[in-house]
CSV table of C-alpha atoms in Angstrom, one decimal:
chain,number,residue,atom,x,y,z
A,1,MET,CA,173.8,130.8,31.5
A,2,ARG,CA,175.7,133.8,32.8
A,3,ARG,CA,176.1,136.5,30.1
A,4,ALA,CA,179.8,137.5,29.9
A,5,CYS,CA,179.2,140.3,27.4
A,6,ARG,CA,176.4,142.8,26.9
A,7,ARG,CA,175.2,143.4,23.4
A,8,ALA,CA,176.3,146.8,22.1
A,9,ARG,CA,174.3,149.2,20.0
A,10,PRO,CA,175.0,149.4,16.3
A,11,ALA,CA,178.0,151.7,15.8
A,12,ALA,CA,181.0,152.2,13.5
A,13,THR,CA,183.7,149.5,13.9
A,14,SER,CA,187.3,150.2,14.7
A,15,THR,CA,188.1,149.5,11.0
A,16,GLY,CA,185.6,152.2,9.9
A,17,ARG,CA,182.9,149.8,8.7
A,18,THR,CA,179.3,150.3,9.8
A,19,ARG,CA,177.7,147.9,12.3
A,20,PRO,CA,174.9,145.7,11.0
A,21,ALA,CA,171.5,147.3,11.5
A,22,GLU,CA,168.7,145.5,13.4
A,23,ARG,CA,167.7,143.2,10.6
A,24,GLY,CA,167.1,139.9,12.4
A,25,THR,CA,169.4,137.5,14.2
A,26,GLY,CA,170.4,135.4,11.3
A,27,VAL,CA,171.6,138.1,8.9
A,28,GLU,CA,173.2,140.1,11.7
A,29,ALA,CA,175.1,137.1,13.0
A,30,ASP,CA,176.4,136.4,9.5
A,31,GLU,CA,177.8,139.9,9.2
A,32,LEU,CA,179.1,140.0,12.8
A,33,LEU,CA,181.0,136.7,12.3
A,34,VAL,CA,182.7,138.1,9.2
A,35,LEU,CA,183.8,141.1,11.3
A,36,VAL,CA,185.0,138.7,14.1
A,37,ALA,CA,187.1,136.9,11.6
A,38,ASP,CA,188.9,140.2,11.0
A,39,GLY,CA,189.6,140.5,14.8
A,40,ASP,CA,186.8,142.9,15.7
A,41,GLN,CA,186.3,142.5,19.4
A,42,GLU,CA,183.2,144.7,19.5
A,43,ALA,CA,181.6,142.5,16.9
A,44,PHE,CA,182.5,139.5,19.0
A,45,GLU,CA,180.7,141.0,22.0
A,46,GLU,CA,177.6,141.6,19.9
A,47,LEU,CA,177.8,138.1,18.4
A,48,TYR,CA,178.2,136.6,21.9
A,49,GLY,CA,175.0,138.3,23.0
A,50,LEU,CA,173.1,137.0,20.0
A,51,VAL,CA,174.2,133.3,20.1
A,52,SER,CA,175.1,132.5,23.7
A,53,GLY,CA,171.5,131.7,24.6
A,54,PRO,CA,170.8,129.3,21.7
A,55,VAL,CA,174.3,127.7,22.2
A,56,PHE,CA,173.7,127.0,25.9
A,57,GLY,CA,170.2,125.7,25.2
A,58,LEU,CA,171.4,123.3,22.6
A,59,VAL,CA,174.3,122.1,24.7
A,60,LEU,CA,172.1,121.6,27.8
A,61,ARG,CA,169.7,119.4,25.8
A,62,VAL,CA,172.6,117.1,24.9
A,63,VAL,CA,174.7,117.2,28.0
A,64,ARG,CA,171.9,117.6,30.6
A,65,ASP,CA,174.1,118.8,33.4
A,66,PRO,CA,173.9,122.6,33.7
A,67,ALA,CA,177.4,123.1,35.1
A,68,GLN,CA,179.0,121.0,32.3
A,69,SER,CA,176.8,122.6,29.8
A,70,GLU,CA,178.0,126.1,30.8
A,71,GLU,CA,181.6,124.9,30.4
A,72,VAL,CA,181.0,123.5,27.0
A,73,ALA,CA,179.1,126.6,25.9
A,74,GLN,CA,182.0,128.8,27.0
A,75,GLU,CA,184.4,126.6,25.0
A,76,VAL,CA,182.2,127.0,21.9
A,77,LEU,CA,182.1,130.8,22.2
A,78,LEU,CA,185.8,130.9,22.6
A,79,GLU,CA,186.2,128.7,19.6
A,80,LEU,CA,184.1,131.3,17.6
A,81,TRP,CA,186.8,133.9,18.3
A,82,ARG,CA,189.6,131.6,17.3
A,83,SER,CA,187.9,130.0,14.3
A,84,ALA,CA,185.6,132.6,12.9
A,85,ALA,CA,187.7,132.8,9.7
A,86,ARG,CA,186.5,129.2,8.9
A,87,PHE,CA,183.0,130.4,8.4
A,88,ASP,CA,181.9,130.5,4.8
A,89,PRO,CA,178.6,132.4,4.4
A,90,ARG,CA,178.1,130.7,1.0
A,91,ARG,CA,177.6,127.3,2.8
A,92,GLY,CA,175.0,128.4,5.3
A,93,SER,CA,174.1,130.9,8.0
A,94,ALA,CA,176.4,131.8,10.9
A,95,LEU,CA,173.9,130.7,13.5
A,96,ALA,CA,173.7,127.2,11.9
A,97,TRP,CA,177.5,127.0,11.8
A,98,VAL,CA,177.7,128.1,15.4
A,99,LEU,CA,175.1,125.5,16.5
A,100,THR,CA,176.9,122.8,14.6
A,101,VAL,CA,180.1,123.6,16.5
A,102,ALA,CA,178.1,123.6,19.7
A,103,HIS,CA,176.5,120.2,19.0
A,104,ARG,CA,179.8,118.6,18.1
A,105,ARG,CA,181.4,119.9,21.3
A,106,ALA,CA,178.4,118.7,23.4
A,107,VAL,CA,178.5,115.2,21.9
A,108,ASP,CA,182.2,115.0,22.5
A,109,ARG,CA,181.7,115.9,26.2
A,110,VAL,CA,179.0,113.2,26.6
A,111,ARG,CA,181.2,110.6,24.9
A,112,SER,CA,184.1,111.6,27.1
A,113,ALA,CA,182.0,111.4,30.3
A,114,ARG,CA,180.7,108.0,29.3
A,115,ALA,CA,184.2,106.7,28.5
A,116,ALA,CA,185.5,108.0,31.9
A,117,GLY,CA,182.6,106.4,33.7
A,118,GLU,CA,183.2,103.1,32.0
A,119,ARG,CA,186.9,103.2,33.0
A,120,GLU,CA,185.9,103.9,36.6
A,121,ARG,CA,183.5,101.0,36.6
A,122,ARG,CA,186.2,98.6,35.2
A,123,GLU,CA,188.7,99.8,37.8
A,124,ALA,CA,186.1,99.3,40.5
A,125,ARG,CA,185.4,95.8,39.4
A,126,ARG,CA,189.1,95.0,39.3
A,127,ALA,CA,189.6,96.6,42.7
A,128,HIS,CA,186.8,94.4,44.1
A,129,HIS,CA,188.5,91.1,43.1
A,130,PRO,CA,192.2,91.9,42.9
A,131,ALA,CA,193.5,89.1,45.1
A,132,PHE,CA,191.7,86.2,43.4
A,133,ASP,CA,192.4,87.4,39.9
A,134,GLN,CA,196.1,88.0,40.5
A,135,VAL,CA,196.7,84.8,42.4
A,136,SER,CA,194.7,82.8,39.9
A,137,GLU,CA,196.8,84.1,36.9
A,138,GLU,CA,200.1,83.6,38.8
A,139,VAL,CA,199.2,80.0,39.7
A,140,GLU,CA,198.1,79.2,36.2
A,141,ALA,CA,201.3,80.6,34.7
A,142,VAL,CA,203.4,78.6,37.1
A,143,LEU,CA,201.5,75.4,36.4
A,144,GLU,CA,201.9,76.0,32.6
A,145,ARG,CA,205.6,76.5,32.9
A,146,GLU,CA,206.0,73.4,34.9
A,147,ARG,CA,204.0,71.3,32.4
A,148,VAL,CA,206.2,72.6,29.6
A,149,ARG,CA,209.4,71.9,31.6
A,150,ARG,CA,208.3,68.4,32.3
A,151,CYS,CA,207.5,67.7,28.7
A,152,LEU,CA,210.7,69.2,27.5
A,153,ASP,CA,212.6,66.9,29.8
A,154,ARG,CA,211.0,63.9,28.0
A,155,LEU,CA,212.7,64.9,24.7
A,156,THR,CA,216.1,63.8,23.6
A,157,ALA,CA,218.9,66.3,24.2
A,158,LEU,CA,219.1,67.2,20.5
A,159,GLN,CA,215.3,67.6,20.3
A,160,ARG,CA,215.2,69.7,23.4
A,161,GLN,CA,218.0,71.9,22.2
A,162,SER,CA,216.4,72.4,18.7
A,163,VAL,CA,213.0,73.2,20.1
A,164,THR,CA,214.3,75.6,22.7
A,165,LEU,CA,216.5,77.5,20.2
A,166,ALA,CA,213.7,77.7,17.6
A,167,TYR,CA,210.7,78.4,19.7
A,168,TYR,CA,212.0,80.1,22.8
A,169,ASP,CA,215.1,81.9,21.5
A,170,GLY,CA,213.6,82.8,18.1
A,171,TYR,CA,216.3,81.2,15.8
A,172,THR,CA,215.5,79.9,12.3
A,173,TYR,CA,216.0,76.3,11.4
A,174,ARG,CA,219.2,77.2,9.5
A,175,GLU,CA,220.5,79.3,12.5
A,176,VAL,CA,219.8,76.3,14.8
A,177,ALA,CA,221.7,74.0,12.5
A,178,GLU,CA,224.6,76.4,12.5
A,179,ARG,CA,224.7,76.8,16.3
A,180,LEU,CA,224.5,73.0,16.8
A,181,ARG,CA,226.9,72.3,13.9
A,182,LEU,CA,224.5,69.8,12.4
A,183,PRO,CA,223.1,69.4,8.9
A,184,LEU,CA,219.9,71.4,8.3
A,185,GLY,CA,218.0,68.2,7.3
A,186,THR,CA,219.0,66.6,10.7
A,187,VAL,CA,217.8,69.6,12.6
A,188,LYS,CA,214.5,69.7,10.7
A,189,THR,CA,213.9,66.0,11.4
A,190,ARG,CA,214.7,66.3,15.1
A,191,MET,CA,212.6,69.4,15.3
A,192,ARG,CA,209.6,67.6,13.7
A,193,ASP,CA,210.0,64.6,16.0
A,194,GLY,CA,210.5,66.8,19.1
A,195,LEU,CA,207.5,68.9,18.4
A,196,GLY,CA,205.3,65.9,17.9
A,197,ARG,CA,206.4,64.4,21.2
A,198,LEU,CA,206.0,67.8,22.9
A,199,ARG,CA,202.5,68.2,21.5
A,200,ASP,CA,201.4,64.7,22.6
A,201,CYS,CA,202.9,65.3,26.1
A,202,LEU,CA,201.1,68.7,26.6
A,203,GLY,CA,197.9,67.4,25.2
A,204,GLY,CA,197.8,64.6,27.8
A,205,ALA,CA,199.4,66.3,30.7
A,206,ALA,CA,197.2,66.9,33.7
């Protein structure tokens, strides 16, 4: 992975605090991340030098593709600058926190790539048989509408009106009765009889 920042020597920070001494990557990363949370750019350069290698190595093991792994690693390191204040040294080391962020980002990239690949495969399958699928669905819909129309024609006028208002226009039984100016009981009876005949017709229609 290309190193974007060189590790600086220990020196005084812009806020007057002393840079962490050479005491090991873990401890130094902890202290640097705390400084980064305060907006210390020099501390971020040092932290970048410490963790960029481990971050890229972990991401590459998950993502496999070097180019994508470099992109993910850069995203992780940018997230360190933006989110350093979330680090709590009481809950673990800075390096462990950084690698957890890196692993999460890497897994997200793999899942995203798989989802995109699956979408492309589905689109390719649909593109391979577009005419047959589309024509088949259209023919089936036309035939179904024709079957329903023929069966509705076999009902009495009142049965047909009641069924159409209730099941195609969405009216309640009471609203159907009001629109047809008939007693509710009459509408319910005609509806029951009409649905029975319609069911028998659709069940036996070829």
